[in-house]
mmCIF file with all atom_site columns, C-alpha atoms in Angstrom:
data_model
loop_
_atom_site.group_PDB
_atom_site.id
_atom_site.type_symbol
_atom_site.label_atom_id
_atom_site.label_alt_id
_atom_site.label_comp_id
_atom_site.label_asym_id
_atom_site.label_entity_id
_atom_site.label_seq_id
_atom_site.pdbx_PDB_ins_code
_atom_site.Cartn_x
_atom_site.Cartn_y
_atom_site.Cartn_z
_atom_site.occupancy
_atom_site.B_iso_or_equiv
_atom_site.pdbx_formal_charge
_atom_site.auth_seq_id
_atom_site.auth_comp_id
_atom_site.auth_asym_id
_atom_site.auth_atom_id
_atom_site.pdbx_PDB_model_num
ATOM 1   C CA . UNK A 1 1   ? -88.540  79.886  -77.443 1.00 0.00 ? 1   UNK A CA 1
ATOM 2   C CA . UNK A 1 2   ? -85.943  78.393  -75.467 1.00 0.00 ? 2   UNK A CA 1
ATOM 3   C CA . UNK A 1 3   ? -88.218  77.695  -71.681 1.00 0.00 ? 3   UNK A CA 1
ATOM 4   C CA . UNK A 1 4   ? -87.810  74.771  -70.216 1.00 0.00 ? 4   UNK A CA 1
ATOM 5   C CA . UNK A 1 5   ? -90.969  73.353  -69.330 1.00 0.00 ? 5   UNK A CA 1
ATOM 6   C CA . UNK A 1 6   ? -90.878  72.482  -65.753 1.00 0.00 ? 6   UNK A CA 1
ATOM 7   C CA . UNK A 1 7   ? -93.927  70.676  -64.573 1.00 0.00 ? 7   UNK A CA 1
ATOM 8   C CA . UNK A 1 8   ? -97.607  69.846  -64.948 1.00 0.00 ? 8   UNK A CA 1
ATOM 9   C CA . UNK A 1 9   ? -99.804  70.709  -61.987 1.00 0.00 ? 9   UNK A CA 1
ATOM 10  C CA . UNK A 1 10  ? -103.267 69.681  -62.049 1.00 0.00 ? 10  UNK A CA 1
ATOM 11  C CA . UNK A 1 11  ? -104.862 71.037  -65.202 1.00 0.00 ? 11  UNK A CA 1
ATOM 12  C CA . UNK A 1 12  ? -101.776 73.781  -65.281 1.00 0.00 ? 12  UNK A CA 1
ATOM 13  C CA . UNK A 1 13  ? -98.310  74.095  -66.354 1.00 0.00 ? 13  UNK A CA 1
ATOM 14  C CA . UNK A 1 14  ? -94.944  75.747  -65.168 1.00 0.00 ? 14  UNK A CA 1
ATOM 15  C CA . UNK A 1 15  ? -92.097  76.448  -67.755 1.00 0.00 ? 15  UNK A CA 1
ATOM 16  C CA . UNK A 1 16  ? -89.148  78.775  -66.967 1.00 0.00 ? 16  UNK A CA 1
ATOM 17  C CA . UNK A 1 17  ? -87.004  81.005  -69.217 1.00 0.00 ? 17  UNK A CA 1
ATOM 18  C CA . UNK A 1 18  ? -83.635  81.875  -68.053 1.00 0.00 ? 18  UNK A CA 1
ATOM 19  C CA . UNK A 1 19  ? -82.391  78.971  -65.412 1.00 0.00 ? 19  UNK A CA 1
ATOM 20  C CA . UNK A 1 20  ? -79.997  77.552  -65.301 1.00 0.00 ? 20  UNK A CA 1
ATOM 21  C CA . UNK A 1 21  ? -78.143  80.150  -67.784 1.00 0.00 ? 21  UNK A CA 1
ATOM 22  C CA . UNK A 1 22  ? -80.280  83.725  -67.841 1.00 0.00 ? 22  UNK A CA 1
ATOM 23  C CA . UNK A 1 23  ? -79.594  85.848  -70.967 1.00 0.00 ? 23  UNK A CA 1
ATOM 24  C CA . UNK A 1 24  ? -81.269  89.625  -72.395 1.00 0.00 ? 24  UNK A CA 1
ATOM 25  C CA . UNK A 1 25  ? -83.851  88.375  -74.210 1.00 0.00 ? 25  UNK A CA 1
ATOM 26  C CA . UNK A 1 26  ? -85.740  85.692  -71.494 1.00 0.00 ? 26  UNK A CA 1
ATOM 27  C CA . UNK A 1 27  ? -88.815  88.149  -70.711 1.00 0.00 ? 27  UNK A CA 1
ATOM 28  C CA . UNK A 1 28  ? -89.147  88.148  -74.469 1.00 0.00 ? 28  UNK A CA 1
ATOM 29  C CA . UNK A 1 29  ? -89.406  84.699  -74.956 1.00 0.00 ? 29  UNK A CA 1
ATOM 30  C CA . UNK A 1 30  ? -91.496  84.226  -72.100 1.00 0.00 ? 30  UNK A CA 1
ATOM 31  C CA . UNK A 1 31  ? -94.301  87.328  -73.558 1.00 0.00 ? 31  UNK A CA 1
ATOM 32  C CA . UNK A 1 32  ? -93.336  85.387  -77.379 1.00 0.00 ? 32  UNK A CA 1
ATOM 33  C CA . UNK A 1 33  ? -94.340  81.926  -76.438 1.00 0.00 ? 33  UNK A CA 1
ATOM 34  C CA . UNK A 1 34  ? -97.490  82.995  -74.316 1.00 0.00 ? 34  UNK A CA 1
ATOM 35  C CA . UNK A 1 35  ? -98.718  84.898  -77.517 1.00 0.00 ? 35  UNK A CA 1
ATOM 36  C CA . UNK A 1 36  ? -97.739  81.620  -79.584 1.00 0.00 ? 36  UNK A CA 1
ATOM 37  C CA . UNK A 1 37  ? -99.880  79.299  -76.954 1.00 0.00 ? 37  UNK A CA 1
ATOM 38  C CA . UNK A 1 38  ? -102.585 81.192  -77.816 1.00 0.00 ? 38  UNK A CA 1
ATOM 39  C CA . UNK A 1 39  ? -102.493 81.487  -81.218 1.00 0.00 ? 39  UNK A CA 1
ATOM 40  C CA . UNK A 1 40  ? -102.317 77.581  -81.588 1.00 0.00 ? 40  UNK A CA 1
ATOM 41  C CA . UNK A 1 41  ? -105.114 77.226  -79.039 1.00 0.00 ? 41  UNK A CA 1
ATOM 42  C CA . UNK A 1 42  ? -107.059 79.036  -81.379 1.00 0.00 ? 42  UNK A CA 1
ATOM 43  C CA . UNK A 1 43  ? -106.341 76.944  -84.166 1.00 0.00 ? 43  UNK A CA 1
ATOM 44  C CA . UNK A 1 44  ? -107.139 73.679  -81.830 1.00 0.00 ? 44  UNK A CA 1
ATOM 45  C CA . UNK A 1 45  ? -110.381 75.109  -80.632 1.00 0.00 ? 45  UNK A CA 1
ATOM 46  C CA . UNK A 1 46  ? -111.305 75.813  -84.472 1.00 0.00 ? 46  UNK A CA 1
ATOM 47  C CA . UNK A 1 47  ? -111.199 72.426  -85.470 1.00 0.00 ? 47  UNK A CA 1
ATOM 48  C CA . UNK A 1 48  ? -112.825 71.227  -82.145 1.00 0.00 ? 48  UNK A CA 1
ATOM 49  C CA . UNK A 1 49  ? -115.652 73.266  -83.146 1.00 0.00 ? 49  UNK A CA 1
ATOM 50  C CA . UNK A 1 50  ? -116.336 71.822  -86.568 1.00 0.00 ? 50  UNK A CA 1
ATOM 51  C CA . UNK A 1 51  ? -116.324 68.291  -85.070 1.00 0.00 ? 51  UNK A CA 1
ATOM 52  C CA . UNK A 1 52  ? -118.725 69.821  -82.129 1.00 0.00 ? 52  UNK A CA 1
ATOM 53  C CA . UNK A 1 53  ? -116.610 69.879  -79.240 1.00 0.00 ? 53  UNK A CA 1
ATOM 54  C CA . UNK A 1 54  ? -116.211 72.552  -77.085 1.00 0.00 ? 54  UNK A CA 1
ATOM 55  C CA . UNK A 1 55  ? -113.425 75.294  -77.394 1.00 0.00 ? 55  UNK A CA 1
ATOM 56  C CA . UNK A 1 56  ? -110.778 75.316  -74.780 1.00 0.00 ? 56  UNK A CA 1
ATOM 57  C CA . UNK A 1 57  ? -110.204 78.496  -72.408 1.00 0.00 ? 57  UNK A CA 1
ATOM 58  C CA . UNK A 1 58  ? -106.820 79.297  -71.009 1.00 0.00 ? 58  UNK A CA 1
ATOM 59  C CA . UNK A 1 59  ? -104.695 82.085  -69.042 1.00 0.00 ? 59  UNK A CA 1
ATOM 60  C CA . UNK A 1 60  ? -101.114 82.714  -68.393 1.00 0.00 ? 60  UNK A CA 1
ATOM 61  C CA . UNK A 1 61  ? -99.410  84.383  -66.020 1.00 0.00 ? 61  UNK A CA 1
ATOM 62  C CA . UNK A 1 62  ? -95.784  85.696  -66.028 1.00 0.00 ? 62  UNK A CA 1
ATOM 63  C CA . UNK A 1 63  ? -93.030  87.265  -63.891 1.00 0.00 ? 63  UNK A CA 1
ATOM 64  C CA . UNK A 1 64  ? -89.541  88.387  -63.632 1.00 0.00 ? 64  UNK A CA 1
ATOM 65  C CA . UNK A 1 65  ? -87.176  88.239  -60.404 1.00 0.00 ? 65  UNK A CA 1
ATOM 66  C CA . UNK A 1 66  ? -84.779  86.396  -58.401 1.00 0.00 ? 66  UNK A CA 1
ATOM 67  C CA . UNK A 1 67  ? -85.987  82.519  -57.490 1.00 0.00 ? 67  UNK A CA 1
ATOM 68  C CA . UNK A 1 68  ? -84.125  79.496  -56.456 1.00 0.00 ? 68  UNK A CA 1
ATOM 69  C CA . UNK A 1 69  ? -83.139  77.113  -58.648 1.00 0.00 ? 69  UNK A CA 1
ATOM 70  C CA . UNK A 1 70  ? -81.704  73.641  -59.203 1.00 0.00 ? 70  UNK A CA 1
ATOM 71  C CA . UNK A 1 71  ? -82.370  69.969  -57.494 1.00 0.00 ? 71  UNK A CA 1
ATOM 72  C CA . UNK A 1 72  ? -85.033  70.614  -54.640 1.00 0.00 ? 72  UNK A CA 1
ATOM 73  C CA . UNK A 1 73  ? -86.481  67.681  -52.785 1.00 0.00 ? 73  UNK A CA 1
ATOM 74  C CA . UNK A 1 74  ? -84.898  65.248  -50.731 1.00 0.00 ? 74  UNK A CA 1
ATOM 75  C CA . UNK A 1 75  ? -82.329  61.861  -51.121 1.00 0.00 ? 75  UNK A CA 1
ATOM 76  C CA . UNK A 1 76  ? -85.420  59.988  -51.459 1.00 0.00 ? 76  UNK A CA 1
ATOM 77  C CA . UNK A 1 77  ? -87.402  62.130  -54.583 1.00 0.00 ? 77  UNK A CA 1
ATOM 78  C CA . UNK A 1 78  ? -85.463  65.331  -56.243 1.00 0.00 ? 78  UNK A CA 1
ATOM 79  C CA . UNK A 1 79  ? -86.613  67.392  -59.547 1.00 0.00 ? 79  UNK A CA 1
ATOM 80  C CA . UNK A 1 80  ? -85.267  70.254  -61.018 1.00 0.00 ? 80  UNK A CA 1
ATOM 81  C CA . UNK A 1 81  ? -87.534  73.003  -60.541 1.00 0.00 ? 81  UNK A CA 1
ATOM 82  C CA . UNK A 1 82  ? -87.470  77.141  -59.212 1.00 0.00 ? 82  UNK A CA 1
ATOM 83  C CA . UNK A 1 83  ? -88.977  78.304  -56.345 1.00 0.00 ? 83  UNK A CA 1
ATOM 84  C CA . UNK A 1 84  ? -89.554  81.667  -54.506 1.00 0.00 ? 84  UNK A CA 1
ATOM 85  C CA . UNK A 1 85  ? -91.936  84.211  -54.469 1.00 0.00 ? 85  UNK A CA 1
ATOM 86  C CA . UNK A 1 86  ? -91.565  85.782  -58.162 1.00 0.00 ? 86  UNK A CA 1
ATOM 87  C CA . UNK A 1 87  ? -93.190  81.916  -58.607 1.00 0.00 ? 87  UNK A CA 1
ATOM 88  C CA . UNK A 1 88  ? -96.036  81.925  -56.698 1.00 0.00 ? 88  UNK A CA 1
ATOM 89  C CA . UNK A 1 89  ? -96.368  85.873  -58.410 1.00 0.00 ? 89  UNK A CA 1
ATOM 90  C CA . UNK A 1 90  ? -96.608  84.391  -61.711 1.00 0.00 ? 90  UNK A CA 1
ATOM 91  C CA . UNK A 1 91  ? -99.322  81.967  -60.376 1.00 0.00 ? 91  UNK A CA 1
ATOM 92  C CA . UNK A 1 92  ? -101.559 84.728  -58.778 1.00 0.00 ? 92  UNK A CA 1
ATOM 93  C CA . UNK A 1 93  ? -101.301 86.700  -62.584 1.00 0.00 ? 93  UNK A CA 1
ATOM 94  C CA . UNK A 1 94  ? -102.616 83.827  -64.384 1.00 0.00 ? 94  UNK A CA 1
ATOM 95  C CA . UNK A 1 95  ? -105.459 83.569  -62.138 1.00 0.00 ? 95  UNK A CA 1
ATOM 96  C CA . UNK A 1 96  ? -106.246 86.860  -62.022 1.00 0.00 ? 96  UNK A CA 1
ATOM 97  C CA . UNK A 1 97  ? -107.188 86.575  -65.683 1.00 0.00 ? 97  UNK A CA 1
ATOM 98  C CA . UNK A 1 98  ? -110.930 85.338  -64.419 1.00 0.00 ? 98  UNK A CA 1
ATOM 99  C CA . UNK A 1 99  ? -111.211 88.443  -62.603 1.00 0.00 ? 99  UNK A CA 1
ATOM 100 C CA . UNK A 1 100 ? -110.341 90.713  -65.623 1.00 0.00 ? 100 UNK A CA 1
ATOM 101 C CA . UNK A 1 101 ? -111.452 88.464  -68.469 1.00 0.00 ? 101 UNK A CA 1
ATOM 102 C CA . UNK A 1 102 ? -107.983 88.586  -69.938 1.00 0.00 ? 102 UNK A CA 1
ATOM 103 C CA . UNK A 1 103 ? -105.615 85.869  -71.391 1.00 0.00 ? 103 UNK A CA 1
ATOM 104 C CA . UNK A 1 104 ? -102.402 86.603  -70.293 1.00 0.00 ? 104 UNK A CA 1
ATOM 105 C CA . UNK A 1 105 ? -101.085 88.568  -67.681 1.00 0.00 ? 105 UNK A CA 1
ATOM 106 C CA . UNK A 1 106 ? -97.693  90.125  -66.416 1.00 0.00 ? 106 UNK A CA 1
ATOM 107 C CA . UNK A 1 107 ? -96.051  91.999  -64.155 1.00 0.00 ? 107 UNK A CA 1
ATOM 108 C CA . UNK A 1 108 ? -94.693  95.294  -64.024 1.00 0.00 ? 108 UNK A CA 1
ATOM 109 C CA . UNK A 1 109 ? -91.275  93.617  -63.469 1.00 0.00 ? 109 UNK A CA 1
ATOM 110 C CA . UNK A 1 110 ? -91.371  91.699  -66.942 1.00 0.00 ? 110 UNK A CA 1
ATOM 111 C CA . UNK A 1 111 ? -92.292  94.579  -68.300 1.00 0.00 ? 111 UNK A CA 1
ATOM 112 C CA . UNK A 1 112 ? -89.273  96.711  -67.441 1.00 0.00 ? 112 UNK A CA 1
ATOM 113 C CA . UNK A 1 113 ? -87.559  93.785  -69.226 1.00 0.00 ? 113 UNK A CA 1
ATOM 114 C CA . UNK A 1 114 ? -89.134  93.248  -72.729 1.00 0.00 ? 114 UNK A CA 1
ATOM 115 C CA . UNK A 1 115 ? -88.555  95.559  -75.733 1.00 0.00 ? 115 UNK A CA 1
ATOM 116 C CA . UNK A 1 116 ? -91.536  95.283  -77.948 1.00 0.00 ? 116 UNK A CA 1
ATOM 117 C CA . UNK A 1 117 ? -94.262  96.938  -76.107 1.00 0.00 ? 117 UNK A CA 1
ATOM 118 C CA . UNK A 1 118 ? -96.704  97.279  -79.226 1.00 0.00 ? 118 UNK A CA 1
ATOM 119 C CA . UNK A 1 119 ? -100.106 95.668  -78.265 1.00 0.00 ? 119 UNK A CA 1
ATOM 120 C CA . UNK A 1 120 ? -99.591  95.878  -74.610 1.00 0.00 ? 120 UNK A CA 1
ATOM 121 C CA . UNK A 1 121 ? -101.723 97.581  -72.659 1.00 0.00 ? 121 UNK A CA 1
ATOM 122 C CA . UNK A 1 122 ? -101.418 98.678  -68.511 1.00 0.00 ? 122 UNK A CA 1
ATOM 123 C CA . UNK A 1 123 ? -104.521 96.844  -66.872 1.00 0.00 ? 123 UNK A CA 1
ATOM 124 C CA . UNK A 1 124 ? -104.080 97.339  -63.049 1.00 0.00 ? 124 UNK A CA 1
ATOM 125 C CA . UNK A 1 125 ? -102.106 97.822  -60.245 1.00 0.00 ? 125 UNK A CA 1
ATOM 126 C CA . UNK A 1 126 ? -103.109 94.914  -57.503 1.00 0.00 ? 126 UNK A CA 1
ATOM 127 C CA . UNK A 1 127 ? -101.611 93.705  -54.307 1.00 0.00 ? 127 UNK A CA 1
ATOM 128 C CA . UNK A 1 128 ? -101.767 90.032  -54.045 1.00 0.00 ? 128 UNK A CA 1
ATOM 129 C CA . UNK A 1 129 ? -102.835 87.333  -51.709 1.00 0.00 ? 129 UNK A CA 1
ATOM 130 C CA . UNK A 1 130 ? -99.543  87.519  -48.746 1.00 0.00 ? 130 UNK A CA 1
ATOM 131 C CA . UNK A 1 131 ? -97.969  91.088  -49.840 1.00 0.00 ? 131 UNK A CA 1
ATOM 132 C CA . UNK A 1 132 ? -98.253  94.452  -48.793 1.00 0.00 ? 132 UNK A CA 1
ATOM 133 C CA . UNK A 1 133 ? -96.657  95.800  -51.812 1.00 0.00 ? 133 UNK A CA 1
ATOM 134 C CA . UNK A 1 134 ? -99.014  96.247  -54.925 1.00 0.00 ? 134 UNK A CA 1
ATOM 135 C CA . UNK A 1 135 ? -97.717  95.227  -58.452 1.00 0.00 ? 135 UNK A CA 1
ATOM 136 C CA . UNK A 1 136 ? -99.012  97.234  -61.759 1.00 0.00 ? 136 UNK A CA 1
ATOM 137 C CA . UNK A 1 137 ? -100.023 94.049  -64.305 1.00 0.00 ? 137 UNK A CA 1
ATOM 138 C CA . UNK A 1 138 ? -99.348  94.293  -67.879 1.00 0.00 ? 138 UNK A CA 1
ATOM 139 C CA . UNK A 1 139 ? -101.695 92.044  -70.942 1.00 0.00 ? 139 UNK A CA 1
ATOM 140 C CA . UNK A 1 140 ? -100.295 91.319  -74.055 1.00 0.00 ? 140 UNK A CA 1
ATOM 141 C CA . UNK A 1 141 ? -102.488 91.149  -76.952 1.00 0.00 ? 141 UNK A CA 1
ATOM 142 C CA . UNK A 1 142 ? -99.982  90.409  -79.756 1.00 0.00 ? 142 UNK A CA 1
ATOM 143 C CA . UNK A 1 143 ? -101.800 87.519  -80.626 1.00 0.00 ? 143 UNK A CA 1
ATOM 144 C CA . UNK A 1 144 ? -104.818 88.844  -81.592 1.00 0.00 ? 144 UNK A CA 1
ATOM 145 C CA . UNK A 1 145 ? -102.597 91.298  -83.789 1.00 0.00 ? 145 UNK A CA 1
ATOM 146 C CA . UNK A 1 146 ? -104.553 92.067  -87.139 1.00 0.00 ? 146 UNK A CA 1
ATOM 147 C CA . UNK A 1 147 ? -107.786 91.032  -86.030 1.00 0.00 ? 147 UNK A CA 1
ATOM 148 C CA . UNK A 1 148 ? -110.546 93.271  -86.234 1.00 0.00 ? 148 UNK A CA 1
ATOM 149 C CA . UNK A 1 149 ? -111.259 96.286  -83.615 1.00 0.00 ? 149 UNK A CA 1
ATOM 150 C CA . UNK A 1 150 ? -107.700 95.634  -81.382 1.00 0.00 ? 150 UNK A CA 1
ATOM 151 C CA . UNK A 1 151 ? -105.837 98.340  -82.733 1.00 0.00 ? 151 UNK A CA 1
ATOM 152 C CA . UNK A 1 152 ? -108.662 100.837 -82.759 1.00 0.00 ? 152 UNK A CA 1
ATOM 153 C CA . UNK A 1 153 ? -109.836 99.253  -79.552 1.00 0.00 ? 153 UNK A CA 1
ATOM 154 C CA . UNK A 1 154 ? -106.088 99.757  -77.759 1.00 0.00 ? 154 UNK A CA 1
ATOM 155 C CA . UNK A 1 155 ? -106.079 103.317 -78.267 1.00 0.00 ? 155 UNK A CA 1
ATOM 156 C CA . UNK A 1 156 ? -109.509 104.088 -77.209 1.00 0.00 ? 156 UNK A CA 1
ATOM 157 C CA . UNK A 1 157 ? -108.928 101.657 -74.162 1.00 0.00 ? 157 UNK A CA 1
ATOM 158 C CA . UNK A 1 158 ? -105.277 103.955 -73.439 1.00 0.00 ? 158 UNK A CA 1
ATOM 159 C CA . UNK A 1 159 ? -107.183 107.358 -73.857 1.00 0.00 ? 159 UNK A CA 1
ATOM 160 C CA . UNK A 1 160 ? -109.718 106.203 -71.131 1.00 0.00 ? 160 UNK A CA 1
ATOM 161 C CA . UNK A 1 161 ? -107.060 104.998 -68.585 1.00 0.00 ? 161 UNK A CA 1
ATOM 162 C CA . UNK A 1 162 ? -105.175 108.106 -68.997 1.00 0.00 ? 162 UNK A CA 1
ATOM 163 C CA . UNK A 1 163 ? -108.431 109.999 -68.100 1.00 0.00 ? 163 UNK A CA 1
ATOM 164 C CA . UNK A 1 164 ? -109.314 107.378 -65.501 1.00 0.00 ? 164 UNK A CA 1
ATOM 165 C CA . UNK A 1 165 ? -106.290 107.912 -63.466 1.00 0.00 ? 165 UNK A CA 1
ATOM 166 C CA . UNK A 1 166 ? -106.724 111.851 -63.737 1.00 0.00 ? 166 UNK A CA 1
ATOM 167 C CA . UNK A 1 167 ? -109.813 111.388 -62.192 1.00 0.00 ? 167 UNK A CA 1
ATOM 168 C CA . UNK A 1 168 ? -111.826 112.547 -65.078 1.00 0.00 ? 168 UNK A CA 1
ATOM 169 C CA . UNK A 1 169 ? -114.608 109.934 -65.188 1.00 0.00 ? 169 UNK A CA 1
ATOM 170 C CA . UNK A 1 170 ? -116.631 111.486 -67.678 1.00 0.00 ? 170 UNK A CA 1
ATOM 171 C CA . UNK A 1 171 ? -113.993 111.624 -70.324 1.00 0.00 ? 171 UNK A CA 1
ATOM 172 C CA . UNK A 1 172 ? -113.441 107.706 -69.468 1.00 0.00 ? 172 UNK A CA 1
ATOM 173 C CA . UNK A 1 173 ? -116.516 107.167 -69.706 1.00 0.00 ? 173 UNK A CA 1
ATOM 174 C CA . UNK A 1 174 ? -116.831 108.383 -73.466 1.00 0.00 ? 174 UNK A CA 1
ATOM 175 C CA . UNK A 1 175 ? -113.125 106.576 -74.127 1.00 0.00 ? 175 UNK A CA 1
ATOM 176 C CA . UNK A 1 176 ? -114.132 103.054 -72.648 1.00 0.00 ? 176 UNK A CA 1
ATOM 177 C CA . UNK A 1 177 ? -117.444 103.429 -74.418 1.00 0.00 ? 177 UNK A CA 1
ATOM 178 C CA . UNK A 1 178 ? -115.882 104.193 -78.024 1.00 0.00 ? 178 UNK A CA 1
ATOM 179 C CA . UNK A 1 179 ? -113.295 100.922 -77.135 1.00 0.00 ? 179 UNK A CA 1
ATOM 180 C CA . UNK A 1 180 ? -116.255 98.573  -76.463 1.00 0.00 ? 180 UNK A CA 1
ATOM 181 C CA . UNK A 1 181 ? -117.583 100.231 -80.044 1.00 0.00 ? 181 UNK A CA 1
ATOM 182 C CA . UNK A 1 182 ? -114.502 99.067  -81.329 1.00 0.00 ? 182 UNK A CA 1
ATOM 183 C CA . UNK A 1 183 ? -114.271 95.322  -80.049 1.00 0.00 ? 183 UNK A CA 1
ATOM 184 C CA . UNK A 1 184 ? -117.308 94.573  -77.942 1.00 0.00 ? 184 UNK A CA 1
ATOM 185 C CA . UNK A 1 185 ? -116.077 91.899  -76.047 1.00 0.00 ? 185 UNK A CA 1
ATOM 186 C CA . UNK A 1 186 ? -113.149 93.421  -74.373 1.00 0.00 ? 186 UNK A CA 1
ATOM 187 C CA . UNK A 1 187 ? -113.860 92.277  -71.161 1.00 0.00 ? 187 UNK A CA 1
ATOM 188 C CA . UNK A 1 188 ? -111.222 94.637  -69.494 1.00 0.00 ? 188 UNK A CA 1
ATOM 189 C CA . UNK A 1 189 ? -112.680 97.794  -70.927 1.00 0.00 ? 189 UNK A CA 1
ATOM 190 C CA . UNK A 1 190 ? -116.422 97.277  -70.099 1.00 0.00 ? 190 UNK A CA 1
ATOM 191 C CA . UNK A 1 191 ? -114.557 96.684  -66.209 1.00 0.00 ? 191 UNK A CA 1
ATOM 192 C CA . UNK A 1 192 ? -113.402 100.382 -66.763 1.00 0.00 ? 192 UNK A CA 1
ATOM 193 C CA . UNK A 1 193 ? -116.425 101.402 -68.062 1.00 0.00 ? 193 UNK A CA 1
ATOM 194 C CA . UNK A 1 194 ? -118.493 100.252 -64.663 1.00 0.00 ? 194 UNK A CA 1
ATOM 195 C CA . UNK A 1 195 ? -115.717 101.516 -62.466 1.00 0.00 ? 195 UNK A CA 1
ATOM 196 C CA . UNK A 1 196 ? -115.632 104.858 -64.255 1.00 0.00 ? 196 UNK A CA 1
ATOM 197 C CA . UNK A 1 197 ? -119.290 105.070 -63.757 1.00 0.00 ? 197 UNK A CA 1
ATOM 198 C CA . UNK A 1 198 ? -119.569 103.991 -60.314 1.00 0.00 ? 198 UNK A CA 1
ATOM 199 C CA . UNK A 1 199 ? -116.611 106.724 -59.457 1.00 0.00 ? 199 UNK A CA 1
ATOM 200 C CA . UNK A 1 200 ? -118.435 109.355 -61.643 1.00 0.00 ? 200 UNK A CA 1
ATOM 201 C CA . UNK A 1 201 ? -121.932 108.954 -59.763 1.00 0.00 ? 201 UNK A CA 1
ATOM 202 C CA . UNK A 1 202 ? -119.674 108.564 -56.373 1.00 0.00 ? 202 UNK A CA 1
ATOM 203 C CA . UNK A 1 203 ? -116.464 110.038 -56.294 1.00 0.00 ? 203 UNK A CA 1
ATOM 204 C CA . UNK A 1 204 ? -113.619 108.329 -54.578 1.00 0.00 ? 204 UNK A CA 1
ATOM 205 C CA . UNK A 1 205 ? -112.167 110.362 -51.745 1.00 0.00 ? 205 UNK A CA 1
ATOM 206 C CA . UNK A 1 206 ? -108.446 112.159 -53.234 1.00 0.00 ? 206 UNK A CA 1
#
């Protein structure tokens, strides 16, 4: 999809899209190879199953902005590599899929870039480790396009954060209740569900 893929750290790795030439269409290459990582994971983990190995788990995190770019090191070891804080942004998204039970994550600044927005959903608005200013995070769930209980799912799950963020926790309680109906193991909408419970038994102050 026309990354570059930059490194392996640890048990992770770092590919960029746009560097050193950026073009229009890097966020959606970036959203279009995530969704493509997970679709052949699933395959893999398939066949690990039938030989009875464990499946694999994975998340992703990605973000748009300005970084710095080219040979960084020193005379004695360089690589070619990006740095800067829409980096270390990207890093804190893809481990923020533990917290939500989500697969891949991205920021509000991706967003603004890509231009197919079916099967993504709004999930949060967070302020990271280090920065004052919070970030609304985006999840795409094209790859799981066609399977059972998404779509139905997606527009339960969008009815009840519309009513969530009016403040109307009963009616997000019904919506968040009818998407876990839908695809019981959304893992972000049964976190709605709690939170819209918790707020409706103890309202939040305006």
């Amino acid at each position: 999809n026309g990354g570059i893929l930059d490194k392996y750290i640890g048990d992770a790795m770092m590919a960029q899209f746009g560097a050193p030439f950026a073009g229009p269409e890097d966020a959606n290459h970036a959203i279009k190879a995530a969704n493509e990582m997970m679709i052949a994971l699933n395959a893999f983990n398939l066949r690990r199953v039938t030989i009875g190995q464990k499946p694999l788990d994975i998340g992703l995190g990605i973000n748009t902005g300005d970084v710095i770019v080219g040979n960084i090191g020193s005379t004695k070891r360089l690589e070619y590599t990006i740095i800067g804080d829409a980096v270390n942004l990207a890093s804190r998204l893809e481990g923020a899929n533990k917290y939500y039970g989500t697969k891949i994550l991205f920021s509000e600044f991706t967003m603004n870039r890509i231009t197919d927005v079916s099967h993504v959903r709004e999930i949060d608005t967070i302020r990271v480790k280090g920065k004052d200013v919070p970030v609304c995070i985006y999840e795409t769930l094209a790859w799981r396009a066609g399977h059972a209980g998404v779509e139905a799912m997606l527009e339960h799950y969008a009815a009840g954060r519309e009513a969530y963020c009016e403040r109307n926790w009963s009616a997000a309680v019904a919506a968040f209740d009818a998407a876990l109906k839908a695809l019981p193991t959304d893992a972000p909408s049964e976190l709605y569900l709690h939170r819209a419970q918790a707020y409706a038994a103890n309202p939040p102050p305006s």
